[in-house]
PDB file of C-alpha atoms in Angstrom:
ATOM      1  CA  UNK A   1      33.327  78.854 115.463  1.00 50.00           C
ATOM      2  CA  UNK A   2      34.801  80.081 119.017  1.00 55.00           C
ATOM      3  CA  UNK A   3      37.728  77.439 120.529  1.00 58.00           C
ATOM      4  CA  UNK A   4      36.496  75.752 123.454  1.00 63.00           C
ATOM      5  CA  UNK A   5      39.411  75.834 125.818  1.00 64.00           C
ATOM      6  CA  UNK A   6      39.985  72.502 127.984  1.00 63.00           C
ATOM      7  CA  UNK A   7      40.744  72.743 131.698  1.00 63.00           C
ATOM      8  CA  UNK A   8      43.960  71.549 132.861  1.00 65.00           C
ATOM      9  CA  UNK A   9      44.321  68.172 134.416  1.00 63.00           C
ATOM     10  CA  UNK A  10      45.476  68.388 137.790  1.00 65.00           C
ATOM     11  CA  UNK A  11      46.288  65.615 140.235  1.00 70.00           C
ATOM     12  CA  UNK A  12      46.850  65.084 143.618  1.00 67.00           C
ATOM     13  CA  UNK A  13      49.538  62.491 145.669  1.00 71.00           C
ATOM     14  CA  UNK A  14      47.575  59.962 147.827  1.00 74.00           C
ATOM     15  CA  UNK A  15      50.373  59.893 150.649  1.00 76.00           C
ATOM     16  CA  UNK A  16      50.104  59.826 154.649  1.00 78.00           C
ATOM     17  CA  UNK A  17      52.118  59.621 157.214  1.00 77.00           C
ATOM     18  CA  UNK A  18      49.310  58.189 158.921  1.00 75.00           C
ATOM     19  CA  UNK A  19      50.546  54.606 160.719  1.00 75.00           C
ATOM     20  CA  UNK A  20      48.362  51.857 162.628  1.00 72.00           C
ATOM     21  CA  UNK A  21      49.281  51.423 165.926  1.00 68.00           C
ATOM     22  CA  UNK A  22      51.290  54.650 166.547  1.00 65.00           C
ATOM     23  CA  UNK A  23      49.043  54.899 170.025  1.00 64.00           C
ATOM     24  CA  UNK A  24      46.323  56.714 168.950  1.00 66.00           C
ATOM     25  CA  UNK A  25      42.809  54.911 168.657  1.00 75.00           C
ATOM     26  CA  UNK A  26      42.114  56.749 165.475  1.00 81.00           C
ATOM     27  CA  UNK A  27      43.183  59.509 162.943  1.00 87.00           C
ATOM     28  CA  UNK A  28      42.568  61.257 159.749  1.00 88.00           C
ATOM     29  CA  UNK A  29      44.605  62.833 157.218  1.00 89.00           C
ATOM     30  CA  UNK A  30      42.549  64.545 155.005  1.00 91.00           C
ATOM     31  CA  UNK A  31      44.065  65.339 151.859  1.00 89.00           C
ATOM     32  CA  UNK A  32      41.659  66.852 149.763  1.00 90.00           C
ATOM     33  CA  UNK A  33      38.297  68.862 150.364  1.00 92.00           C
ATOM     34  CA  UNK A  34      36.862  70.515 147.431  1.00 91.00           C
ATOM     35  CA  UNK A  35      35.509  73.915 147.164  1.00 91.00           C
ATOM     36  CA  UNK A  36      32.257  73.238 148.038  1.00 91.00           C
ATOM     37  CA  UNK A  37      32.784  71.292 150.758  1.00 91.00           C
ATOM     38  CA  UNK A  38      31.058  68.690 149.417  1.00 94.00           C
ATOM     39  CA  UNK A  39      33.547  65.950 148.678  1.00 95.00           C
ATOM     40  CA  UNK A  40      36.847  65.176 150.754  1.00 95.00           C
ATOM     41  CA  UNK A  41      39.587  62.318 150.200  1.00 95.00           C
ATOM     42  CA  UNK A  42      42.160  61.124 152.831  1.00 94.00           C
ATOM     43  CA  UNK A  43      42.795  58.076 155.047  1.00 94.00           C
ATOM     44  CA  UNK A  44      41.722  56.942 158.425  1.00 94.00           C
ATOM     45  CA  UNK A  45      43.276  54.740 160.777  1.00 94.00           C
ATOM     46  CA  UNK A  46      41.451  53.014 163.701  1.00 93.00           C
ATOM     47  CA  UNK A  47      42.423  50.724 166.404  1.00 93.00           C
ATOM     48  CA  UNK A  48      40.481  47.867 167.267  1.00 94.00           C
ATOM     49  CA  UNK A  49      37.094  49.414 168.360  1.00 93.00           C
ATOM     50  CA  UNK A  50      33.530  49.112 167.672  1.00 95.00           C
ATOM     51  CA  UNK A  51      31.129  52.102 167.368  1.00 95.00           C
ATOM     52  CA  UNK A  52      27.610  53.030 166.307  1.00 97.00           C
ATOM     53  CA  UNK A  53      27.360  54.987 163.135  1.00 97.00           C
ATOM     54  CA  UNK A  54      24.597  56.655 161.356  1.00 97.00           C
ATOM     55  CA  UNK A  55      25.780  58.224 157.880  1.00 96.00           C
ATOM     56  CA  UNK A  56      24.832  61.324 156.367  1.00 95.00           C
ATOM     57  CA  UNK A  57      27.598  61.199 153.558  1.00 96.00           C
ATOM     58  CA  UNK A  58      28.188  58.289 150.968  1.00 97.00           C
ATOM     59  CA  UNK A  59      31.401  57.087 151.200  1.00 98.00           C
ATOM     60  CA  UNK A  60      33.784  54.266 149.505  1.00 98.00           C
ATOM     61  CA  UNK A  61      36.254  52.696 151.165  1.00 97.00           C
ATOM     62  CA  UNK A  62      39.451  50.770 150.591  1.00 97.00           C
ATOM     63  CA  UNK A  63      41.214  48.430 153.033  1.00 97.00           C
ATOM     64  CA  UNK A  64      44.831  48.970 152.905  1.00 95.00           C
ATOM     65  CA  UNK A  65      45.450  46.946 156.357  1.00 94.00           C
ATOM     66  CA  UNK A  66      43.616  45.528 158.855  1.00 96.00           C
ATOM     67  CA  UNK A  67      40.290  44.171 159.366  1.00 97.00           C
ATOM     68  CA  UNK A  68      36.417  45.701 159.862  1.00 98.00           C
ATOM     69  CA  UNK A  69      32.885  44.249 160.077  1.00 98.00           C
ATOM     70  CA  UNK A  70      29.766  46.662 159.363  1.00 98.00           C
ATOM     71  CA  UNK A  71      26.426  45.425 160.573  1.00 98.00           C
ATOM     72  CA  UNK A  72      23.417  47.048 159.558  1.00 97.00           C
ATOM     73  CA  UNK A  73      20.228  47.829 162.145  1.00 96.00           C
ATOM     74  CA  UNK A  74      18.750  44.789 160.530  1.00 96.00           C
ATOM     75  CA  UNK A  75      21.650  42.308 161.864  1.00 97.00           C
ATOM     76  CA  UNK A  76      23.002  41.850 157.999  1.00 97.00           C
ATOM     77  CA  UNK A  77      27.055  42.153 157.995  1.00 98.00           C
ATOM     78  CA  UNK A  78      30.109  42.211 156.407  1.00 98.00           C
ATOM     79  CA  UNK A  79      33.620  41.980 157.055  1.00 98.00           C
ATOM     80  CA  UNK A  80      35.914  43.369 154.650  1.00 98.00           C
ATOM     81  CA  UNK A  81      39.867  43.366 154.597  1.00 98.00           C
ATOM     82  CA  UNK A  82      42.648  44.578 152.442  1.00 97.00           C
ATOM     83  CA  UNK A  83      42.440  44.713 149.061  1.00 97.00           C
ATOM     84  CA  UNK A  84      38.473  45.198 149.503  1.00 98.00           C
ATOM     85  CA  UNK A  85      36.851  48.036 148.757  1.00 97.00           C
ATOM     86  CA  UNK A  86      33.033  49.294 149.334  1.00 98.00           C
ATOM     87  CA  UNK A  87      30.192  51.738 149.355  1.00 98.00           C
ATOM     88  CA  UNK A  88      28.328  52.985 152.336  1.00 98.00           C
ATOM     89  CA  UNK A  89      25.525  54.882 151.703  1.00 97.00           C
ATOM     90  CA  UNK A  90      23.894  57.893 153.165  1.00 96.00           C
ATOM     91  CA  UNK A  91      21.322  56.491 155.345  1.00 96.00           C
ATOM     92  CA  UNK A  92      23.269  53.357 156.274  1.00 97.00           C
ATOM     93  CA  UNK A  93      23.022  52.905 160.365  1.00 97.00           C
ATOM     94  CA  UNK A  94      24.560  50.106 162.006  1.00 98.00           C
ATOM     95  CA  UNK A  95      27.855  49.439 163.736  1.00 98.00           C
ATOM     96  CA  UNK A  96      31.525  49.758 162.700  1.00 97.00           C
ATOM     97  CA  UNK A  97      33.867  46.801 163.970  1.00 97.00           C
ATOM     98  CA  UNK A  98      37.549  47.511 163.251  1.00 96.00           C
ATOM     99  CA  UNK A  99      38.323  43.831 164.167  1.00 97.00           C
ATOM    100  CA  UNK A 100      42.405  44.130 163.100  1.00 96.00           C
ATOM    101  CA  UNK A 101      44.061  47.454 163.355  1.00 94.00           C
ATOM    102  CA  UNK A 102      42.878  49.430 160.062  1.00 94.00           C
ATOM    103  CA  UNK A 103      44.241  51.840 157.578  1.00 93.00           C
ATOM    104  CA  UNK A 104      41.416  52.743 155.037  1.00 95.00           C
ATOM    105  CA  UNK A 105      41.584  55.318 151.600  1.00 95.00           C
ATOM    106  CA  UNK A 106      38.016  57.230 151.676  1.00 97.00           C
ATOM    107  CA  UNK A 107      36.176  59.220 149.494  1.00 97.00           C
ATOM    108  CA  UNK A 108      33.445  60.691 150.972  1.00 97.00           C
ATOM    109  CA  UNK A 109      30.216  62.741 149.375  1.00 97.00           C
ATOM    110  CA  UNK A 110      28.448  65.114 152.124  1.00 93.00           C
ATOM    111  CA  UNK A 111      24.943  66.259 151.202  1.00 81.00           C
ATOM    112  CA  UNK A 112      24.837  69.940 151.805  1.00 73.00           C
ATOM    113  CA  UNK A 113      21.883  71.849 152.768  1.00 69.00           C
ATOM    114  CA  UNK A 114      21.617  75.278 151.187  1.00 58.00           C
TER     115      UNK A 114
END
């Protein structure tokens, strides 16, 4: 019987220098994209804003500061704050309310096209 051999476990440090209110309206630090493309990991900070947004990648979300409220085209919403964390799915259109200055983990899931 031939040894299977296990892959190595490797990890990766969650850390950003990435502030709130540093005096930009927004920013990203990704940290991680895989091979692929297909899946990324980073953080995201926002000022208070609102914007229209239309997904084409799932995405989960958690609230390390700050405040946001998504609204979906059919008027249904939700405000979420730290500690919370969420799913937004591919297909998901609405609005994006950062209500309190934001700082936000994300892993996101793009649907490539071959």
């Amino acid at each position: 019987m031939a040894d299977i051999a296990t892959p190595a476990v490797h990890s990766l440090r969650l850390q950003s220098s990435l502030k709130i209110g540093d005096g930009s309206p927004t920013g990203a630090d990704n940290l991680y994209t895989d091979p692929a493309g297909e899946l990324s990991v980073g953080y995201w900070v926002s000022d208070v804003t609102s914007m229209p947004v239309n997904y084409t990648e799932d995405e989960v979300c958690v609230i390390l500061e700050g405040r946001v409220r998504l609204t979906a085209a059919d008027g249904a919403s939700e405000t979420y704050g730290p500690g919370d964390h969420f799913f937004i799915p591919s297909g998901f259109s609405g609005t994006w309310e950062t209500l309190e200055p934001i700082r936000k983990l994300y892993v996101i899931r793009e649907k490539l096209t071959v």
